[in-house]
Amino acid sequence: MPAPLADSGAELVTRASRGDSGAFEALYRQHVGRVYGLCLRMTGQPESAEDLTQDTFVNAWRSLPGYEGRSSFSTWLHRIAVNAVLAKRRSRQGRNEVSMTDEAGEQMEFEVEAAMDEATPIDIERAIAGLPAGARDIVVLHGIYGYSHEEAA
Amino acid sequence: MLAKAAQLPKDVAPSRDLWPGIAARLGEAQGAPAKPAFRWPLALAAALAVASVSALLTWSLLQDSQPAQPAVVADVGTTAGEFVPVSYGPNSGLSAEELAVRDDLAAQFRGAFEDLRPETREAVVKNLAVMQAAADEIDAALAKHPASGMLKGMLFGTYKQEMQLYSTVVTARDGLTRRT
């Protein structure tokens, strides 16, 4: 499960699902940092992350009537964000990405791991951005956002 | 590396405000969240139906020197022959006094109703069913838009149509000839 976010409460979600764009903007303000952070770390590209963040909130707005509250709003929103990133990656012909199981990917991950001891947060961010897509997803989703291994896979 | 990653902040602020772009796309989104059912058109249609059938019925009653030309009414599946006054919902905003006046007039109408020709009685019953459907639609719309002056006006219009129907029949009773 992703790390729980500070949900805005049922009231904003209910109002937004009824078409209140003001309530939805409030939800955006509360959640944009985490959604953008997720998209940025999964893509490694600020511009793509901004586009994907916007896609995530537009998709969430469209899907709100189907949101039944079984999971928290933030968890639900995260799922939309992850799906948006993966869809965009597929559309960009993900075959160009190096999978975690590729030999080159394993080597890169090993080198990154070796450099972690003295790393600053900025170094870690760079290292994560430099990982192959599959490995990066695991580190971002499991390491930063608290997904289980199964969910991250 | 996972341990180090877990220490990173989860939130990252984008370099610019992304909301304006999102808001613009929300306006274009075909699949915007389910907005409350906008029932005004239905309510308006119902109110217009009330006005039109009531006018026809009134005309029919006043032309009653000729036999049976029942008013044209919507088919709402009502069993003909039973007089049932319109029941207004909890959102109607009608006062107790207004309802009492209506009940008094309806009581007078009930006596006159029995003197009407069967086909005219059927037309009256169907008109009242149309009014009931309109009152229900408008009441449902008022539940979602309780401050709407337009809906309140439509509801009161239905009330007035009902009153006019009773009044027309009661007033014309003496001129109507019983033809069974």
Short mmCIF file of C-alpha atoms in Angstrom, two decimals:
data_model
loop_
_atom_site.label_atom_id
_atom_site.label_comp_id
_atom_site.label_asym_id
_atom_site.label_seq_id
_atom_site.Cartn_x
_atom_site.Cartn_y
_atom_site.Cartn_z
CA MET A 1 0.00 0.00 0.00
CA PRO A 2 1.22 3.49 -0.67
CA ALA A 3 1.99 5.63 2.29
CA PRO A 4 -1.26 7.14 3.45
CA LEU A 5 -1.78 10.73 2.47
CA ALA A 6 -3.61 13.35 4.40
CA ASP A 7 -6.98 12.97 2.77
CA SER A 8 -9.07 16.06 2.60
CA GLY A 9 -12.05 14.28 4.00
CA ALA A 10 -15.18 12.94 2.47
CA GLU A 11 -16.74 16.35 2.17
CA LEU A 12 -14.43 17.66 -0.55
CA VAL A 13 -14.55 14.39 -2.44
CA THR A 14 -18.34 14.30 -2.27
CA ARG A 15 -18.64 17.85 -3.45
CA ALA A 16 -16.16 17.28 -6.25
CA SER A 17 -17.98 14.18 -7.40
CA ARG A 18 -21.09 16.33 -7.69
CA GLY A 19 -19.33 18.64 -10.07
CA ASP A 20 -17.95 21.23 -7.65
CA SER A 21 -14.73 22.27 -9.38
CA GLY A 22 -13.80 24.45 -6.41
CA ALA A 23 -13.77 21.40 -4.18
CA PHE A 24 -11.76 19.55 -6.79
CA GLU A 25 -9.22 22.37 -6.89
CA ALA A 26 -8.87 22.06 -3.13
CA LEU A 27 -8.19 18.36 -3.58
CA TYR A 28 -5.65 19.22 -6.25
CA ARG A 29 -3.86 21.64 -3.91
CA GLN A 30 -3.67 18.98 -1.24
CA HIS A 31 -2.44 16.17 -3.43
CA VAL A 32 -0.47 17.74 -6.25
CA GLY A 33 2.87 17.50 -4.46
CA ARG A 34 2.66 13.80 -3.98
CA VAL A 35 1.24 13.07 -7.41
CA TYR A 36 3.88 15.21 -9.07
CA GLY A 37 6.61 13.64 -6.97
CA LEU A 38 5.50 10.20 -8.01
CA CYS A 39 5.31 11.13 -11.69
CA LEU A 40 8.66 12.94 -11.58
CA ARG A 41 10.44 10.04 -9.99
CA MET A 42 8.90 7.45 -12.27
CA THR A 43 9.72 9.42 -15.42
CA GLY A 44 12.81 11.34 -14.39
CA GLN A 45 11.61 14.19 -16.59
CA PRO A 46 10.03 17.29 -15.06
CA GLU A 47 8.14 18.25 -18.18
CA SER A 48 6.63 14.80 -18.62
CA ALA A 49 5.83 14.71 -14.93
CA GLU A 50 3.88 17.95 -15.21
CA ASP A 51 1.89 16.63 -18.15
CA LEU A 52 1.21 13.38 -16.34
CA THR A 53 0.15 15.20 -13.20
CA GLN A 54 -2.38 17.13 -15.22
CA ASP A 55 -3.52 13.93 -16.92
CA THR A 56 -3.92 12.32 -13.52
CA PHE A 57 -6.20 15.02 -12.18
CA VAL A 58 -8.25 15.23 -15.37
CA ASN A 59 -8.69 11.45 -15.34
CA ALA A 60 -9.61 11.58 -11.67
CA TRP A 61 -12.25 14.22 -12.36
CA ARG A 62 -13.76 12.09 -15.07
CA SER A 63 -13.66 8.98 -12.92
CA LEU A 64 -14.99 10.49 -9.72
CA PRO A 65 -18.55 9.21 -10.27
CA GLY A 66 -17.12 5.70 -10.12
CA TYR A 67 -15.10 6.29 -6.96
CA GLU A 68 -16.78 4.25 -4.27
CA GLY A 69 -14.52 5.09 -1.38
CA ARG A 70 -13.21 1.56 -0.88
CA SER A 71 -9.70 2.96 -0.69
CA SER A 72 -8.67 6.40 0.44
CA PHE A 73 -8.89 9.15 -2.13
CA SER A 74 -5.11 9.49 -2.12
CA THR A 75 -4.59 5.79 -2.79
CA TRP A 76 -7.12 5.94 -5.59
CA LEU A 77 -5.44 9.04 -7.02
CA HIS A 78 -2.03 7.37 -6.82
CA ARG A 79 -3.31 4.45 -8.81
CA ILE A 80 -4.52 6.78 -11.52
CA ALA A 81 -1.13 8.49 -11.57
CA VAL A 82 0.77 5.21 -11.85
CA ASN A 83 -1.53 4.06 -14.64
CA ALA A 84 -0.99 7.36 -16.45
CA VAL A 85 2.77 6.99 -16.25
CA LEU A 86 2.70 3.39 -17.42
CA ALA A 87 0.32 4.21 -20.26
CA LYS A 88 2.55 7.01 -21.44
CA ARG A 89 5.58 4.80 -21.19
CA ARG A 90 3.88 2.15 -23.28
CA SER A 91 2.86 4.71 -25.84
CA ARG A 92 6.46 5.80 -26.10
CA GLN A 93 7.40 2.31 -27.08
CA GLY A 94 8.79 1.14 -23.81
CA ARG A 95 11.02 -1.29 -25.62
CA ASN A 96 13.66 1.43 -25.56
CA GLU A 97 13.68 1.32 -21.79
CA VAL A 98 15.99 -1.10 -20.03
CA SER A 99 14.14 -3.60 -17.96
CA MET A 100 15.23 -4.39 -14.44
CA THR A 101 16.19 -7.85 -15.49
CA ASP A 102 18.34 -6.71 -18.34
CA GLU A 103 22.00 -7.24 -17.83
CA ALA A 104 22.79 -3.56 -18.29
CA GLY A 105 20.10 -2.65 -15.80
CA GLU A 106 21.42 -4.98 -13.18
CA GLN A 107 24.89 -3.59 -13.61
CA MET A 108 23.63 -0.02 -13.29
CA GLU A 109 21.69 -0.84 -10.18
CA PHE A 110 24.75 -2.46 -8.64
CA GLU A 111 26.83 0.63 -9.31
CA VAL A 112 24.18 2.88 -7.87
CA GLU A 113 23.93 0.73 -4.77
CA ALA A 114 27.64 0.96 -4.23
CA ALA A 115 27.50 4.74 -4.22
CA MET A 116 24.63 5.08 -1.76
CA ASP A 117 26.44 5.20 1.55
CA GLU A 118 27.51 8.82 1.37
CA ALA A 119 24.77 10.01 -0.92
CA THR A 120 22.80 13.19 -0.28
CA PRO A 121 19.08 13.32 -1.12
CA ILE A 122 19.97 15.02 -4.36
CA ASP A 123 22.39 12.24 -5.18
CA ILE A 124 19.70 9.69 -4.42
CA GLU A 125 17.22 11.45 -6.66
CA ARG A 126 19.76 11.48 -9.46
CA ALA A 127 20.57 7.86 -8.89
CA ILE A 128 16.90 6.93 -8.99
CA ALA A 129 16.42 8.95 -12.17
CA GLY A 130 19.30 7.08 -13.72
CA LEU A 131 17.86 3.66 -13.04
CA PRO A 132 16.23 1.64 -15.79
CA ALA A 133 12.49 2.03 -15.82
CA GLY A 134 11.66 -1.27 -14.11
CA ALA A 135 14.14 -0.78 -11.32
CA ARG A 136 13.13 2.83 -10.93
CA ASP A 137 9.49 1.85 -10.52
CA ILE A 138 10.40 -0.54 -7.73
CA VAL A 139 12.49 2.01 -5.89
CA VAL A 140 9.93 4.78 -6.30
CA LEU A 141 6.79 2.82 -5.55
CA HIS A 142 8.16 0.51 -2.88
CA GLY A 143 11.00 2.56 -1.46
CA ILE A 144 9.47 6.02 -1.41
CA TYR A 145 5.72 5.56 -1.56
CA GLY A 146 5.37 2.39 0.46
CA TYR A 147 3.80 0.02 -2.03
CA SER A 148 4.27 -3.65 -1.29
CA HIS A 149 6.53 -5.59 -3.64
CA GLU A 150 3.49 -7.18 -5.24
CA GLU A 151 1.80 -3.82 -5.82
CA ALA A 152 4.98 -2.27 -7.14
CA ALA A 153 5.49 -5.19 -9.53
CA MET B 1 19.16 2.16 -1.79
CA LEU B 2 15.57 1.43 -0.79
CA ALA B 3 16.35 2.54 2.73
CA LYS B 4 17.78 5.79 1.47
CA ALA B 5 14.87 6.28 -0.87
CA ALA B 6 12.42 5.89 1.98
CA GLN B 7 13.91 8.98 3.59
CA LEU B 8 13.17 11.19 0.63
CA PRO B 9 10.26 13.59 0.91
CA LYS B 10 7.17 12.22 -0.77
CA ASP B 11 5.93 15.57 -1.93
CA VAL B 12 7.67 17.52 -4.67
CA ALA B 13 6.28 20.84 -5.78
CA PRO B 14 6.06 21.34 -9.52
CA SER B 15 7.86 24.36 -10.90
CA ARG B 16 4.60 26.01 -11.92
CA ASP B 17 0.97 25.94 -10.98
CA LEU B 18 -0.61 23.16 -12.99
CA TRP B 19 -4.18 23.96 -11.98
CA PRO B 20 -5.02 26.45 -14.78
CA GLY B 21 -4.22 23.82 -17.39
CA ILE B 22 -6.26 21.23 -15.51
CA ALA B 23 -9.18 23.60 -15.06
CA ALA B 24 -9.21 24.35 -18.78
CA ARG B 25 -9.35 20.66 -19.55
CA LEU B 26 -12.06 20.03 -17.00
CA GLY B 27 -14.24 22.47 -18.87
CA GLU B 28 -13.71 20.52 -22.05
CA ALA B 29 -14.09 17.12 -20.44
CA GLN B 30 -17.08 15.30 -21.80
CA GLY B 31 -17.08 12.93 -18.90
CA ALA B 32 -17.22 15.46 -16.15
CA PRO B 33 -18.29 14.06 -12.82
CA ALA B 34 -21.91 13.29 -12.44
CA LYS B 35 -23.48 16.60 -11.80
CA PRO B 36 -26.77 16.55 -10.04
CA ALA B 37 -29.47 15.46 -12.36
CA PHE B 38 -30.68 18.64 -13.95
CA ARG B 39 -34.38 18.10 -13.78
CA TRP B 40 -35.56 21.54 -14.71
CA PRO B 41 -36.33 20.61 -18.32
CA LEU B 42 -38.46 17.72 -17.14
CA ALA B 43 -40.14 19.85 -14.56
CA LEU B 44 -40.69 22.58 -17.10
CA ALA B 45 -42.14 20.10 -19.57
CA ALA B 46 -44.45 18.81 -16.89
CA ALA B 47 -45.56 22.31 -15.99
CA LEU B 48 -46.24 23.13 -19.62
CA ALA B 49 -48.22 19.92 -19.97
CA VAL B 50 -50.32 20.98 -17.02
CA ALA B 51 -51.00 24.36 -18.56
CA SER B 52 -51.93 22.97 -21.95
CA VAL B 53 -54.20 20.16 -20.82
CA SER B 54 -55.87 22.37 -18.25
CA ALA B 55 -56.65 24.93 -20.88
CA LEU B 56 -58.14 22.27 -23.10
CA LEU B 57 -60.19 20.84 -20.29
CA THR B 58 -61.45 24.25 -19.26
CA TRP B 59 -62.45 24.95 -22.81
CA SER B 60 -64.17 21.57 -22.97
CA LEU B 61 -66.13 22.24 -19.80
CA LEU B 62 -67.24 25.65 -20.94
CA GLN B 63 -68.34 24.23 -24.25
CA ASP B 64 -70.31 21.59 -22.51
CA SER B 65 -73.51 22.34 -24.26
CA GLN B 66 -72.43 19.68 -26.67
CA PRO B 67 -71.95 16.07 -25.70
CA ALA B 68 -68.73 14.45 -24.87
CA GLN B 69 -65.61 15.85 -26.38
CA PRO B 70 -63.15 14.92 -23.68
CA ALA B 71 -60.10 17.06 -23.39
CA VAL B 72 -56.93 15.83 -24.98
CA VAL B 73 -54.61 14.73 -22.23
CA ALA B 74 -51.39 12.88 -21.81
CA ASP B 75 -51.68 9.18 -21.22
CA VAL B 76 -50.30 8.70 -17.75
CA GLY B 77 -51.91 5.37 -17.09
CA THR B 78 -54.34 6.61 -14.50
CA THR B 79 -57.42 4.66 -13.67
CA ALA B 80 -60.28 6.82 -14.83
CA GLY B 81 -63.18 7.72 -12.68
CA GLU B 82 -61.54 8.33 -9.32
CA PHE B 83 -61.05 11.89 -8.19
CA VAL B 84 -57.83 12.35 -6.26
CA PRO B 85 -56.57 15.86 -5.51
CA VAL B 86 -52.96 16.64 -6.26
CA SER B 87 -50.58 15.74 -3.47
CA TYR B 88 -47.76 18.25 -3.06
CA GLY B 89 -44.39 17.09 -1.78
CA PRO B 90 -42.40 18.37 1.17
CA ASN B 91 -40.46 20.84 -0.96
CA SER B 92 -43.47 22.55 -2.48
CA GLY B 93 -43.34 25.54 -0.17
CA LEU B 94 -47.12 25.77 -0.20
CA SER B 95 -48.47 27.15 3.04
CA ALA B 96 -51.00 25.38 5.20
CA GLU B 97 -53.47 28.11 4.34
CA GLU B 98 -53.02 27.62 0.62
CA LEU B 99 -53.50 23.92 1.00
CA ALA B 100 -56.58 24.47 3.16
CA VAL B 101 -58.13 26.71 0.50
CA ARG B 102 -57.39 24.05 -2.08
CA ASP B 103 -58.94 21.35 0.10
CA ASP B 104 -62.07 23.42 0.57
CA LEU B 105 -62.45 23.99 -3.15
CA ALA B 106 -61.69 20.34 -3.85
CA ALA B 107 -64.50 19.36 -1.48
CA GLN B 108 -66.93 21.50 -3.46
CA PHE B 109 -65.55 20.08 -6.66
CA ARG B 110 -66.10 16.54 -5.48
CA GLY B 111 -69.85 17.11 -5.47
CA ALA B 112 -69.82 18.63 -8.93
CA PHE B 113 -67.54 15.93 -10.23
CA GLU B 114 -70.23 13.31 -9.81
CA ASP B 115 -72.52 15.33 -12.04
CA LEU B 116 -70.09 15.38 -14.94
CA ARG B 117 -70.45 13.14 -17.93
CA PRO B 118 -68.26 10.02 -17.64
CA GLU B 119 -65.94 11.09 -20.45
CA THR B 120 -65.48 14.49 -18.86
CA ARG B 121 -64.81 12.88 -15.51
CA GLU B 122 -62.17 10.76 -17.17
CA ALA B 123 -60.61 13.85 -18.71
CA VAL B 124 -60.60 15.59 -15.33
CA VAL B 125 -58.93 12.62 -13.67
CA LYS B 126 -56.28 12.44 -16.35
CA ASN B 127 -55.65 16.17 -16.06
CA LEU B 128 -55.16 15.78 -12.36
CA ALA B 129 -52.75 12.92 -13.01
CA VAL B 130 -50.72 15.18 -15.29
CA MET B 131 -50.68 17.81 -12.55
CA GLN B 132 -49.59 15.21 -10.03
CA ALA B 133 -46.74 14.13 -12.29
CA ALA B 134 -45.71 17.75 -12.71
CA ALA B 135 -45.86 18.39 -8.97
CA ASP B 136 -43.71 15.33 -8.34
CA GLU B 137 -41.13 16.36 -10.92
CA ILE B 138 -40.93 19.90 -9.64
CA ASP B 139 -40.77 18.74 -6.03
CA ALA B 140 -37.85 16.44 -6.89
CA ALA B 141 -36.09 19.32 -8.64
CA LEU B 142 -36.76 21.59 -5.66
CA ALA B 143 -35.13 19.05 -3.38
CA LYS B 144 -31.88 19.71 -5.25
CA HIS B 145 -32.40 23.40 -5.91
CA PRO B 146 -34.46 24.57 -2.95
CA ALA B 147 -33.72 28.23 -3.60
CA SER B 148 -34.84 28.22 -7.22
CA GLY B 149 -37.47 30.86 -7.77
CA MET B 150 -38.18 29.42 -11.18
CA LEU B 151 -39.07 26.03 -9.74
CA LYS B 152 -41.15 27.56 -6.98
CA GLY B 153 -43.02 29.54 -9.60
CA MET B 154 -43.65 26.42 -11.63
CA LEU B 155 -44.89 24.57 -8.59
CA PHE B 156 -47.23 27.38 -7.67
CA GLY B 157 -48.38 27.46 -11.30
CA THR B 158 -49.40 23.82 -10.98
CA TYR B 159 -51.25 24.64 -7.79
CA LYS B 160 -53.07 27.47 -9.55
CA GLN B 161 -53.98 25.20 -12.45
CA GLU B 162 -55.49 22.72 -10.04
CA MET B 163 -57.45 25.48 -8.35
CA GLN B 164 -58.61 26.80 -11.71
CA LEU B 165 -59.81 23.37 -12.73
CA TYR B 166 -61.91 22.99 -9.58
CA SER B 167 -63.16 26.52 -9.80
CA THR B 168 -64.18 26.18 -13.43
CA VAL B 169 -66.15 23.02 -12.77
CA VAL B 170 -67.79 24.31 -9.61
CA THR B 171 -68.72 27.60 -11.26
CA ALA B 172 -70.06 25.92 -14.36
CA ARG B 173 -71.87 23.19 -12.45
CA ASP B 174 -75.24 24.81 -12.72
CA GLY B 175 -74.83 25.16 -16.44
CA LEU B 176 -73.77 21.64 -17.00
CA THR B 177 -76.33 19.11 -17.94
CA ARG B 178 -75.98 15.70 -16.64
CA ARG B 179 -75.80 13.28 -19.55
CA THR B 180 -75.21 9.71 -18.63
#
